[in-house]
Amino acid sequence: MITDIAAPLVSWYRQHERSFPWREDPSPYRVWVSEIMLQQTRIEAALPYFERFMQALPTVADLAAASEDVLLKLWEGLGYYSRVRNLQKAAQMIMSDFGGELPDTYEQLLTLPGIGEYTAGAIASIAFGKRAAAVDGNVLRVMARLTDDATDVMQPKNRKRLTALVQSIVPEQHPGDFNQGIMELGETVCLPNAQPRCSECPLFDYCAVAGLERARELPTRAKPKQRRVEHRTVFLVVKDGKVLLRRRPPKGLLGGMWELPNMEANYLGDALSDWGIQASFIDRLPDSKHVFSHVEWHMTGYLVKAKRLTLQPDFQLVSKEELAGYALPTAFRTYSDILKEDVL
Ligand code: SF4
């Protein structure tokens, strides 16, 4: 019976769990930060960020009080910056409303910015030993296969049904190990993209499609919508050994971050004069592409040496040394890397 999977899963997890810093010291703060980092980032990529973040901001109070520049710098390269902004908002709420300690119930955790059902379930079960489910894409895949469920797991009603099923199975004892076990199983054994390793699976005897070709066809997902493509022109404007940056508007994509000045559409000479720039030299740079969740930027770049430059609001000239303190989005990496060469 599917409801009997808890014991073999927990015992398998205890033998096979991989060692990560947030598992070795699963304090609520560390579990929370790791879960937020791992939402859109692979574990291997997140590890150095996690260590750096914990060294710089070891407590909720440190996170609540950090400056935006420090915060964005610590997150630079991880993308999806709203995650770190919400982390800080939640830390400030924890300081003002919860006496500086993360709340220990699923319901209270859900009231914090950036914490949805999955993260609330993960923190409540892993850090506080509370009986709550934590259902992410890995868990949905494992559950769809265990129960031979061919409905589209991205549809909210199907997700809800599978979540309710997991909720009914999470044990009173060691709920955190159960949740981590099922996620670990999805990451190392019941692999995505038609690669389940059924012969190594501790749940083989409980699985409706164990060892069958059918396991490879599950879960079913509707095709994602196509991303919108935006053509942008990016300007690497240099003057007197400094580079020109612009602050993005506070709301929307990469809200409030510093960027290389850019515009939608192809290069129009007017943009430079609108930005108070008189160029002495313009050269074409390589094209570049960056994929966000809903939009792709296809970028054309130009190196512009400015003869005269009148700084406009939201623009700033920054030296090579100062640049290290700015968190430029990875979307501009092709162009910001050029600054390492001798163009300033
Ligand atoms: Fe996945 Fe195979 Fe295990 Fe079933 S038996 S849960 S399909 S790895």
GROMACS .gro file of N, CA and C and ligand atoms in nm, residues 142 145-146 185 189-190 196-198 201 203-204 207 209-211 215, ligand 1:
model
   59
  142VAL      N    1   0.775   1.158  -0.821
  142VAL     CA    2   0.778   1.029  -0.752
  142VAL      C    3   0.635   0.982  -0.724
  145ARG      N    4   0.450   0.856  -1.030
  145ARG     CA    5   0.496   0.723  -1.071
  145ARG      C    6   0.448   0.616  -0.973
  146LEU      N    7   0.462   0.644  -0.844
  146LEU     CA    8   0.420   0.544  -0.744
  146LEU      C    9   0.274   0.503  -0.763
  185LEU      N   10   1.506   1.088  -0.308
  185LEU     CA   11   1.477   0.978  -0.400
  185LEU      C   12   1.455   1.034  -0.542
  189VAL      N   13   1.739   0.877  -0.755
  189VAL     CA   14   1.696   0.744  -0.802
  189VAL      C   15   1.579   0.754  -0.901
  190CYS      N   16   1.472   0.816  -0.859
  190CYS     CA   17   1.354   0.828  -0.946
  190CYS      C   18   1.373   0.953  -1.032
  196PRO      N   19   1.433   0.672  -1.455
  196PRO     CA   20   1.422   0.615  -1.320
  196PRO      C   21   1.510   0.491  -1.305
  197ARG      N   22   1.577   0.480  -1.188
  197ARG     CA   23   1.663   0.363  -1.163
  197ARG      C   24   1.588   0.269  -1.069
  198CYS      N   25   1.486   0.205  -1.124
  198CYS     CA   26   1.395   0.127  -1.039
  198CYS      C   27   1.466   0.017  -0.962
  201CYS      N   28   1.567   0.122  -0.620
  201CYS     CA   29   1.468   0.201  -0.546
  201CYS      C   30   1.414   0.127  -0.423
  203LEU      N   31   1.145   0.182  -0.285
  203LEU     CA   32   0.998   0.174  -0.291
  203LEU      C   33   0.950   0.086  -0.406
  204PHE      N   34   1.038   0.004  -0.457
  204PHE     CA   35   1.004  -0.081  -0.572
  204PHE      C   36   0.876  -0.160  -0.547
  207CYS      N   37   0.548   0.048  -0.576
  207CYS     CA   38   0.531   0.135  -0.692
  207CYS      C   39   0.451   0.068  -0.802
  209VAL      N   40   0.440   0.135  -1.113
  209VAL     CA   41   0.503   0.123  -1.245
  209VAL      C   42   0.649   0.078  -1.234
  210ALA      N   43   0.686   0.020  -1.121
  210ALA     CA   44   0.827  -0.018  -1.098
  210ALA      C   45   0.880  -0.104  -1.211
  211GLY      N   46   0.990  -0.066  -1.268
  211GLY     CA   47   1.056  -0.146  -1.371
  211GLY      C   48   0.984  -0.148  -1.505
  215ALA      N   49   0.697   0.384  -1.648
  215ALA     CA   50   0.758   0.476  -1.551
  215ALA      C   51   0.826   0.592  -1.623
  345SF4    FE1   52   1.045   0.570  -0.933
  345SF4    FE2   53   1.105   0.324  -1.023
  345SF4    FE3   54   1.109   0.380  -0.760
  345SF4    FE4   55   0.879   0.365  -0.892
  345SF4     S1   56   1.025   0.200  -0.857
  345SF4     S2   57   0.937   0.522  -0.741
  345SF4     S3   58   0.936   0.454  -1.089
  345SF4     S4   59   1.244   0.467  -0.920
   0.00000   0.00000   0.00000
